[in-house]
PDB file of C-alpha atoms in Angstrom:
ATOM      1  CA  MET G   1      30.569 106.004 158.375  1.00  0.00           C
ATOM      2  CA  ARG G   2      29.143 104.742 155.510  1.00  0.00           C
ATOM      3  CA  ALA G   3      30.995 107.161 153.769  1.00  0.00           C
ATOM      4  CA  ALA G   4      33.881 106.869 155.955  1.00  0.00           C
ATOM      5  CA  SER G   5      33.763 103.244 155.009  1.00  0.00           C
ATOM      6  CA  LEU G   6      32.710 103.791 151.358  1.00  0.00           C
ATOM      7  CA  ALA G   7      36.457 106.020 151.035  1.00  0.00           C
ATOM      8  CA  LEU G   8      38.458 103.995 153.093  1.00  0.00           C
ATOM      9  CA  ALA G   9      37.235 101.302 150.368  1.00  0.00           C
ATOM     10  CA  LEU G  10      38.026 103.016 147.520  1.00  0.00           C
ATOM     11  CA  PHE G  11      41.669 103.710 149.048  1.00  0.00           C
ATOM     12  CA  LEU G  12      42.374 100.549 149.192  1.00  0.00           C
ATOM     13  CA  ALA G  13      41.100  99.532 146.315  1.00  0.00           C
ATOM     14  CA  CYS G  14      44.083 101.953 144.352  1.00  0.00           C
ATOM     15  CA  ALA G  15      46.608 100.769 146.387  1.00  0.00           C
ATOM     16  CA  PRO G  16      49.336  98.747 144.607  1.00  0.00           C
ATOM     17  CA  SER G  17      48.500  95.065 143.723  1.00  0.00           C
ATOM     18  CA  VAL G  18      51.153  92.774 143.800  1.00  0.00           C
ATOM     19  CA  GLY G  19      51.261  88.977 143.317  1.00  0.00           C
ATOM     20  CA  HIS G  20      52.177  87.866 146.239  1.00  0.00           C
ATOM     21  CA  ALA G  21      49.922  88.583 149.413  1.00  0.00           C
ATOM     22  CA  ALA G  22      53.501  88.812 151.564  1.00  0.00           C
ATOM     23  CA  GLU G  23      54.993  91.076 149.391  1.00  0.00           C
ATOM     24  CA  ASP G  24      55.068  94.409 151.218  1.00  0.00           C
ATOM     25  CA  PRO G  25      55.895  97.368 149.430  1.00  0.00           C
ATOM     26  CA  LEU G  26      53.533  99.254 152.078  1.00  0.00           C
ATOM     27  CA  GLU G  27      56.179  98.599 154.565  1.00  0.00           C
ATOM     28  CA  SER G  28      56.575 101.714 155.787  1.00  0.00           C
ATOM     29  CA  PHE G  29      53.126 101.907 156.994  1.00  0.00           C
ATOM     30  CA  ASN G  30      52.669  98.743 157.975  1.00  0.00           C
ATOM     31  CA  ARG G  31      55.331  98.347 160.650  1.00  0.00           C
ATOM     32  CA  PRO G  32      53.463 101.498 162.723  1.00  0.00           C
ATOM     33  CA  MET G  33      50.461  99.406 162.372  1.00  0.00           C
ATOM     34  CA  PHE G  34      51.987  96.306 163.807  1.00  0.00           C
ATOM     35  CA  ALA G  35      53.727  98.493 166.292  1.00  0.00           C
ATOM     36  CA  PHE G  36      50.129 100.200 167.242  1.00  0.00           C
ATOM     37  CA  ASN G  37      48.796  97.033 167.277  1.00  0.00           C
ATOM     38  CA  LYS G  38      51.042  95.338 169.588  1.00  0.00           C
ATOM     39  CA  GLY G  39      50.611  97.905 172.265  1.00  0.00           C
ATOM     40  CA  LEU G  40      47.073  97.775 172.418  1.00  0.00           C
ATOM     41  CA  VAL G  41      47.305  94.005 172.853  1.00  0.00           C
ATOM     42  CA  ASP G  42      49.909  94.078 175.883  1.00  0.00           C
ATOM     43  CA  TRP G  43      48.869  97.646 177.718  1.00  0.00           C
ATOM     44  CA  VAL G  44      44.759  97.406 177.114  1.00  0.00           C
ATOM     45  CA  ILE G  45      42.980  94.145 175.413  1.00  0.00           C
ATOM     46  CA  ASN G  46      45.175  91.843 177.988  1.00  0.00           C
ATOM     47  CA  PRO G  47      45.217  94.095 181.004  1.00  0.00           C
ATOM     48  CA  VAL G  48      41.228  94.449 180.346  1.00  0.00           C
ATOM     49  CA  VAL G  49      40.339  91.091 179.625  1.00  0.00           C
ATOM     50  CA  ASN G  50      42.847  89.195 182.640  1.00  0.00           C
ATOM     51  CA  HIS G  51      41.389  91.479 185.111  1.00  0.00           C
ATOM     52  CA  VAL G  52      37.477  92.132 183.952  1.00  0.00           C
ATOM     53  CA  GLY G  53      37.217  88.854 181.912  1.00  0.00           C
ATOM     54  CA  PRO G  54      36.554  86.950 184.997  1.00  0.00           C
ATOM     55  CA  TRP G  55      34.087  88.950 186.282  1.00  0.00           C
ATOM     56  CA  VAL G  56      31.616  88.802 182.901  1.00  0.00           C
ATOM     57  CA  PRO G  57      28.819  86.815 183.082  1.00  0.00           C
ATOM     58  CA  GLY G  58      28.504  83.506 181.245  1.00  0.00           C
ATOM     59  CA  PRO G  59      25.848  84.532 179.294  1.00  0.00           C
ATOM     60  CA  VAL G  60      27.125  88.246 178.228  1.00  0.00           C
ATOM     61  CA  LYS G  61      30.685  86.021 176.358  1.00  0.00           C
ATOM     62  CA  THR G  62      28.525  83.844 174.671  1.00  0.00           C
ATOM     63  CA  GLY G  63      25.923  86.228 173.504  1.00  0.00           C
ATOM     64  CA  LEU G  64      29.429  88.989 172.291  1.00  0.00           C
ATOM     65  CA  GLY G  65      30.921  85.414 170.867  1.00  0.00           C
ATOM     66  CA  ASN G  66      27.731  84.519 168.627  1.00  0.00           C
ATOM     67  CA  ALA G  67      27.528  88.818 167.041  1.00  0.00           C
ATOM     68  CA  TYR G  68      31.012  88.452 166.140  1.00  0.00           C
ATOM     69  CA  ALA G  69      30.771  85.153 164.142  1.00  0.00           C
ATOM     70  CA  ASN G  70      27.478  86.369 162.683  1.00  0.00           C
ATOM     71  CA  LEU G  71      29.556  89.384 161.716  1.00  0.00           C
ATOM     72  CA  THR G  72      32.082  86.926 160.150  1.00  0.00           C
ATOM     73  CA  GLU G  73      29.059  85.049 158.596  1.00  0.00           C
ATOM     74  CA  ILE G  74      29.839  88.148 155.422  1.00  0.00           C
ATOM     75  CA  GLU G  75      32.836  86.466 154.934  1.00  0.00           C
ATOM     76  CA  MET G  76      31.746  83.360 154.346  1.00  0.00           C
ATOM     77  CA  ILE G  77      28.879  84.800 151.955  1.00  0.00           C
ATOM     78  CA  LEU G  78      31.679  85.798 149.630  1.00  0.00           C
ATOM     79  CA  ASP G  79      34.177  82.973 149.602  1.00  0.00           C
ATOM     80  CA  ASN G  80      31.675  80.299 149.347  1.00  0.00           C
ATOM     81  CA  ALA G  81      30.063  82.162 146.474  1.00  0.00           C
ATOM     82  CA  LEU G  82      33.540  82.914 144.869  1.00  0.00           C
ATOM     83  CA  GLN G  83      34.176  79.083 144.987  1.00  0.00           C
ATOM     84  CA  GLY G  84      30.946  78.329 143.536  1.00  0.00           C
ATOM     85  CA  LYS G  85      28.883  77.012 145.691  1.00  0.00           C
ATOM     86  CA  ALA G  86      25.902  77.529 145.868  1.00  0.00           C
ATOM     87  CA  THR G  87      24.489  76.520 148.916  1.00  0.00           C
ATOM     88  CA  ASN G  88      26.636  76.748 150.854  1.00  0.00           C
ATOM     89  CA  THR G  89      26.703  80.306 149.683  1.00  0.00           C
ATOM     90  CA  ALA G  90      22.035  80.323 150.806  1.00  0.00           C
ATOM     91  CA  VAL G  91      22.650  78.521 153.747  1.00  0.00           C
ATOM     92  CA  SER G  92      25.510  81.298 155.161  1.00  0.00           C
ATOM     93  CA  ALA G  93      23.486  83.909 153.570  1.00  0.00           C
ATOM     94  CA  THR G  94      20.302  82.510 155.177  1.00  0.00           C
ATOM     95  CA  ARG G  95      21.607  82.822 158.794  1.00  0.00           C
ATOM     96  CA  PHE G  96      23.227  86.058 158.669  1.00  0.00           C
ATOM     97  CA  ALA G  97      19.317  87.423 157.713  1.00  0.00           C
ATOM     98  CA  VAL G  98      18.527  85.518 160.863  1.00  0.00           C
ATOM     99  CA  ASN G  99      20.186  86.259 163.107  1.00  0.00           C
ATOM    100  CA  SER G 100      20.740  89.577 162.110  1.00  0.00           C
ATOM    101  CA  THR G 101      17.418  89.900 162.850  1.00  0.00           C
ATOM    102  CA  VAL G 102      15.923  87.495 165.114  1.00  0.00           C
ATOM    103  CA  GLY G 103      18.740  86.929 166.536  1.00  0.00           C
ATOM    104  CA  ILE G 104      18.816  90.532 167.199  1.00  0.00           C
ATOM    105  CA  GLY G 105      21.981  91.536 165.842  1.00  0.00           C
ATOM    106  CA  GLY G 106      23.785  88.310 166.065  1.00  0.00           C
ATOM    107  CA  LEU G 107      23.892  88.049 170.114  1.00  0.00           C
ATOM    108  CA  PHE G 108      21.905  84.497 169.201  1.00  0.00           C
ATOM    109  CA  ASP G 109      21.961  81.804 166.722  1.00  0.00           C
ATOM    110  CA  PRO G 110      18.500  81.305 166.290  1.00  0.00           C
ATOM    111  CA  ALA G 111      19.805  79.117 162.672  1.00  0.00           C
ATOM    112  CA  THR G 112      22.033  77.015 164.072  1.00  0.00           C
ATOM    113  CA  ALA G 113      18.268  76.159 165.857  1.00  0.00           C
ATOM    114  CA  ILE G 114      17.035  75.554 163.124  1.00  0.00           C
ATOM    115  CA  GLY G 115      19.488  73.225 161.448  1.00  0.00           C
ATOM    116  CA  LEU G 116      21.483  76.128 159.003  1.00  0.00           C
ATOM    117  CA  THR G 117      24.669  75.102 160.931  1.00  0.00           C
ATOM    118  CA  ARG G 118      27.716  77.505 159.540  1.00  0.00           C
ATOM    119  CA  ARG G 119      29.662  76.502 156.256  1.00  0.00           C
ATOM    120  CA  GLU G 120      33.509  77.423 156.724  1.00  0.00           C
ATOM    121  CA  ALA G 121      34.727  78.482 153.425  1.00  0.00           C
ATOM    122  CA  ASN G 122      38.903  79.562 152.814  1.00  0.00           C
ATOM    123  CA  TYR G 123      39.615  83.473 151.956  1.00  0.00           C
ATOM    124  CA  GLY G 124      43.025  82.070 150.014  1.00  0.00           C
ATOM    125  CA  ALA G 125      41.203  79.566 148.105  1.00  0.00           C
ATOM    126  CA  SER G 126      38.739  81.992 146.854  1.00  0.00           C
ATOM    127  CA  LEU G 127      40.992  83.986 145.762  1.00  0.00           C
ATOM    128  CA  CYS G 128      43.030  81.610 143.946  1.00  0.00           C
ATOM    129  CA  LYS G 129      39.746  79.626 142.999  1.00  0.00           C
ATOM    130  CA  THR G 130      38.734  82.494 140.542  1.00  0.00           C
ATOM    131  CA  GLY G 131      42.482  84.221 139.448  1.00  0.00           C
ATOM    132  CA  LEU G 132      42.069  87.478 141.416  1.00  0.00           C
ATOM    133  CA  ARG G 133      45.597  88.404 143.365  1.00  0.00           C
ATOM    134  CA  PRO G 134      45.243  88.627 146.722  1.00  0.00           C
ATOM    135  CA  GLY G 135      46.951  92.367 146.755  1.00  0.00           C
ATOM    136  CA  SER G 136      49.752  93.947 149.044  1.00  0.00           C
ATOM    137  CA  TYR G 137      50.135  92.816 152.475  1.00  0.00           C
ATOM    138  CA  LEU G 138      48.935  95.290 154.402  1.00  0.00           C
ATOM    139  CA  VAL G 139      47.995  95.618 158.533  1.00  0.00           C
ATOM    140  CA  LEU G 140      45.271  97.782 159.625  1.00  0.00           C
ATOM    141  CA  PRO G 141      45.059  99.555 163.512  1.00  0.00           C
ATOM    142  CA  PHE G 142      42.485  97.121 165.379  1.00  0.00           C
ATOM    143  CA  VAL G 143      42.260  94.209 162.562  1.00  0.00           C
ATOM    144  CA  GLY G 144      45.600  93.096 162.112  1.00  0.00           C
ATOM    145  CA  PRO G 145      47.202  91.735 158.945  1.00  0.00           C
ATOM    146  CA  THR G 146      44.978  90.777 155.676  1.00  0.00           C
ATOM    147  CA  ASN G 147      45.376  91.899 152.074  1.00  0.00           C
ATOM    148  CA  THR G 148      43.796  95.786 150.040  1.00  0.00           C
ATOM    149  CA  VAL G 149      41.877  93.041 148.427  1.00  0.00           C
ATOM    150  CA  GLY G 150      40.796  91.693 151.384  1.00  0.00           C
ATOM    151  CA  ALA G 151      40.762  95.351 153.320  1.00  0.00           C
ATOM    152  CA  VAL G 152      38.028  96.261 150.628  1.00  0.00           C
ATOM    153  CA  ALA G 153      35.874  93.321 151.263  1.00  0.00           C
ATOM    154  CA  LEU G 154      35.643  93.757 155.484  1.00  0.00           C
ATOM    155  CA  THR G 155      34.993  96.911 155.057  1.00  0.00           C
ATOM    156  CA  VAL G 156      32.201  96.977 152.627  1.00  0.00           C
ATOM    157  CA  GLY G 157      30.967  94.201 154.365  1.00  0.00           C
ATOM    158  CA  VAL G 158      30.968  96.021 158.030  1.00  0.00           C
ATOM    159  CA  ALA G 159      29.177  99.168 156.263  1.00  0.00           C
ATOM    160  CA  ALA G 160      26.856  96.385 154.645  1.00  0.00           C
ATOM    161  CA  GLU G 161      25.834  95.213 158.571  1.00  0.00           C
ATOM    162  CA  VAL G 162      25.714  98.415 160.458  1.00  0.00           C
ATOM    163  CA  TYR G 163      23.543  99.700 157.229  1.00  0.00           C
ATOM    164  CA  ALA G 164      21.418  96.649 157.468  1.00  0.00           C
ATOM    165  CA  LEU G 165      21.217  97.033 161.106  1.00  0.00           C
ATOM    166  CA  SER G 166      20.472 100.478 161.155  1.00  0.00           C
ATOM    167  CA  PHE G 167      16.615  99.777 159.327  1.00  0.00           C
ATOM    168  CA  ILE G 168      15.698  97.488 162.466  1.00  0.00           C
ATOM    169  CA  SER G 169      17.366 100.184 165.639  1.00  0.00           C
ATOM    170  CA  THR G 170      20.111 103.012 165.158  1.00  0.00           C
ATOM    171  CA  THR G 171      21.370 101.636 168.611  1.00  0.00           C
ATOM    172  CA  LEU G 172      21.969  98.432 167.817  1.00  0.00           C
ATOM    173  CA  ALA G 173      23.823  99.311 165.022  1.00  0.00           C
ATOM    174  CA  THR G 174      26.116 101.172 167.016  1.00  0.00           C
ATOM    175  CA  VAL G 175      26.393  98.587 169.737  1.00  0.00           C
ATOM    176  CA  ASP G 176      27.045  95.804 167.231  1.00  0.00           C
ATOM    177  CA  PHE G 177      29.554  98.066 165.394  1.00  0.00           C
ATOM    178  CA  LEU G 178      31.347  99.313 168.888  1.00  0.00           C
ATOM    179  CA  VAL G 179      31.109  96.688 170.720  1.00  0.00           C
ATOM    180  CA  ILE G 180      30.812  93.992 168.548  1.00  0.00           C
ATOM    181  CA  ASP G 181      32.955  94.858 165.555  1.00  0.00           C
ATOM    182  CA  LEU G 182      35.687  96.110 167.804  1.00  0.00           C
ATOM    183  CA  GLY G 183      35.879  93.872 170.155  1.00  0.00           C
ATOM    184  CA  GLY G 184      35.769  91.060 168.004  1.00  0.00           C
ATOM    185  CA  SER G 185      38.909  93.090 165.966  1.00  0.00           C
ATOM    186  CA  ALA G 186      40.766  92.760 169.929  1.00  0.00           C
ATOM    187  CA  SER G 187      40.252  89.632 171.171  1.00  0.00           C
ATOM    188  CA  ALA G 188      41.402  88.338 166.992  1.00  0.00           C
ATOM    189  CA  LEU G 189      44.249  89.942 168.100  1.00  0.00           C
ATOM    190  CA  ARG G 190      44.677  88.775 171.195  1.00  0.00           C
ATOM    191  CA  HIS G 191      44.663  85.419 170.386  1.00  0.00           C
ATOM    192  CA  ALA G 192      46.624  85.374 167.132  1.00  0.00           C
ATOM    193  CA  LYS G 193      48.795  82.305 166.514  1.00  0.00           C
ATOM    194  CA  ASN G 194      52.291  81.571 166.170  1.00  0.00           C
ATOM    195  CA  VAL G 195      53.379  84.270 168.392  1.00  0.00           C
ATOM    196  CA  PRO G 196      57.639  84.956 167.870  1.00  0.00           C
ATOM    197  CA  THR G 197      60.282  84.292 170.587  1.00  0.00           C
ATOM    198  CA  ALA G 198      61.674  87.608 171.715  1.00  0.00           C
ATOM    199  CA  GLY G 199      65.004  88.791 169.778  1.00  0.00           C
ATOM    200  CA  GLU G 200      62.985  87.655 166.217  1.00  0.00           C
ATOM    201  CA  ASP G 201      61.449  90.423 164.176  1.00  0.00           C
ATOM    202  CA  LEU G 202      57.729  90.013 164.835  1.00  0.00           C
ATOM    203  CA  TYR G 203      56.989  91.917 162.104  1.00  0.00           C
ATOM    204  CA  ALA G 204      58.638  89.825 159.405  1.00  0.00           C
ATOM    205  CA  VAL G 205      57.470  86.492 161.164  1.00  0.00           C
ATOM    206  CA  GLN G 206      53.227  87.883 161.097  1.00  0.00           C
ATOM    207  CA  ARG G 207      54.024  88.433 157.320  1.00  0.00           C
ATOM    208  CA  ALA G 208      55.364  85.470 157.167  1.00  0.00           C
ATOM    209  CA  ASP G 209      52.387  84.013 158.840  1.00  0.00           C
ATOM    210  CA  TYR G 210      50.034  85.471 156.469  1.00  0.00           C
ATOM    211  CA  GLN G 211      51.390  84.429 153.655  1.00  0.00           C
ATOM    212  CA  THR G 212      51.647  80.889 154.512  1.00  0.00           C
ATOM    213  CA  TYR G 213      47.740  81.114 155.387  1.00  0.00           C
ATOM    214  CA  ILE G 214      47.000  82.694 152.108  1.00  0.00           C
ATOM    215  CA  ASP G 215      49.391  79.515 150.363  1.00  0.00           C
ATOM    216  CA  GLN G 216      47.610  77.665 152.165  1.00  0.00           C
ATOM    217  CA  GLY G 217      44.444  78.516 150.227  1.00  0.00           C
ATOM    218  CA  CYS G 218      46.618  77.883 146.731  1.00  0.00           C
ATOM    219  CA  GLY G 219      47.193  74.361 147.606  1.00  0.00           C
ATOM    220  CA  GLY G 220      50.713  75.326 149.059  1.00  0.00           C
ATOM    221  CA  THR G 221      51.534  71.740 150.788  1.00  0.00           C
ATOM    222  CA  THR G 222      54.821  72.276 152.071  1.00  0.00           C
ATOM    223  CA  GLU G 223      55.828  70.539 155.454  1.00  0.00           C
ATOM    224  CA  ALA G 224      56.428  74.852 156.659  1.00  0.00           C
ATOM    225  CA  ALA G 225      52.954  75.413 155.509  1.00  0.00           C
ATOM    226  CA  ALA G 226      51.367  72.483 157.563  1.00  0.00           C
ATOM    227  CA  ALA G 227      53.048  73.002 160.647  1.00  0.00           C
ATOM    228  CA  LYS G 228      52.701  76.893 160.526  1.00  0.00           C
ATOM    229  CA  PRO G 229      49.460  78.304 159.430  1.00  0.00           C
ATOM    230  CA  GLY G 230      49.051  81.986 159.523  1.00  0.00           C
ATOM    231  CA  PRO G 231      47.031  84.170 161.087  1.00  0.00           C
ATOM    232  CA  ARG G 232      42.705  84.485 160.624  1.00  0.00           C
ATOM    233  CA  VAL G 233      41.700  87.219 162.222  1.00  0.00           C
ATOM    234  CA  GLN G 234      37.827  87.044 161.093  1.00  0.00           C
ATOM    235  CA  ASN G 235      37.598  83.522 163.091  1.00  0.00           C
ATOM    236  CA  ALA G 236      39.436  84.483 165.953  1.00  0.00           C
ATOM    237  CA  PRO G 237      38.128  82.974 168.953  1.00  0.00           C
ATOM    238  CA  ALA G 238      35.317  85.552 170.938  1.00  0.00           C
ATOM    239  CA  PRO G 239      35.578  88.385 172.962  1.00  0.00           C
ATOM    240  CA  GLN G 240      36.470  87.455 176.002  1.00  0.00           C
ATOM    241  CA  ALA G 241      35.008  90.853 177.312  1.00  0.00           C
ATOM    242  CA  PRO G 242      33.214  93.496 175.941  1.00  0.00           C
ATOM    243  CA  ALA G 243      36.753  95.165 175.413  1.00  0.00           C
ATOM    244  CA  SER G 244      37.688  97.789 172.134  1.00  0.00           C
ATOM    245  CA  LYS G 245      37.382  96.037 168.766  1.00  0.00           C
ATOM    246  CA  GLY G 246      40.291  96.363 166.288  1.00  0.00           C
TER     247      GLY G 246
END
């Protein structure tokens, strides 16, 4: 798994990078991935959630939500570090360490109980702070809209978490990846914001939403940006049922 993650990271790192995240030289790849994700939501995720979700016990839903939030803590560590927020970076790193170990892979949230509250940070703002451009717009299967730079960070982050958990338990690392990581991505796809109306180019609308999100992080204050925030896969609602993540 780690070898595959590294290979994907290297491939994405070599992909063309441009100044605007929504510029789309990879459109011939992105559109089929968008269609795959839409089919996954329409034919697999929504039916599973609608029919199985009501039968999933509340504690199980809470545990899955906690674990997915713990995965996204990796993003908070990177974003806060890039923005030069040392205290927030330390808190996010400590939260991840505590919840990944004492919290059993993030199923529980003891970090909050001891006063380590989550420190949110904006990915787009992080890139603008460092001057690093987001890279080409990219749609990943099971994940959704991102960009070449963000995809490398996500791949490395997930691989690092699974690797760290494998020192505690191989079973825990496997369950975390298959149920939590994949289940969380499935939920993120299902709860994508600004669902277009019938007849529109759904792909183009999602791409524009993502560009708005990046622009907001860079200090954009246009009326359109304020009214139409782009989707953010990492901070989507928690999985409502033990579905597969993407």
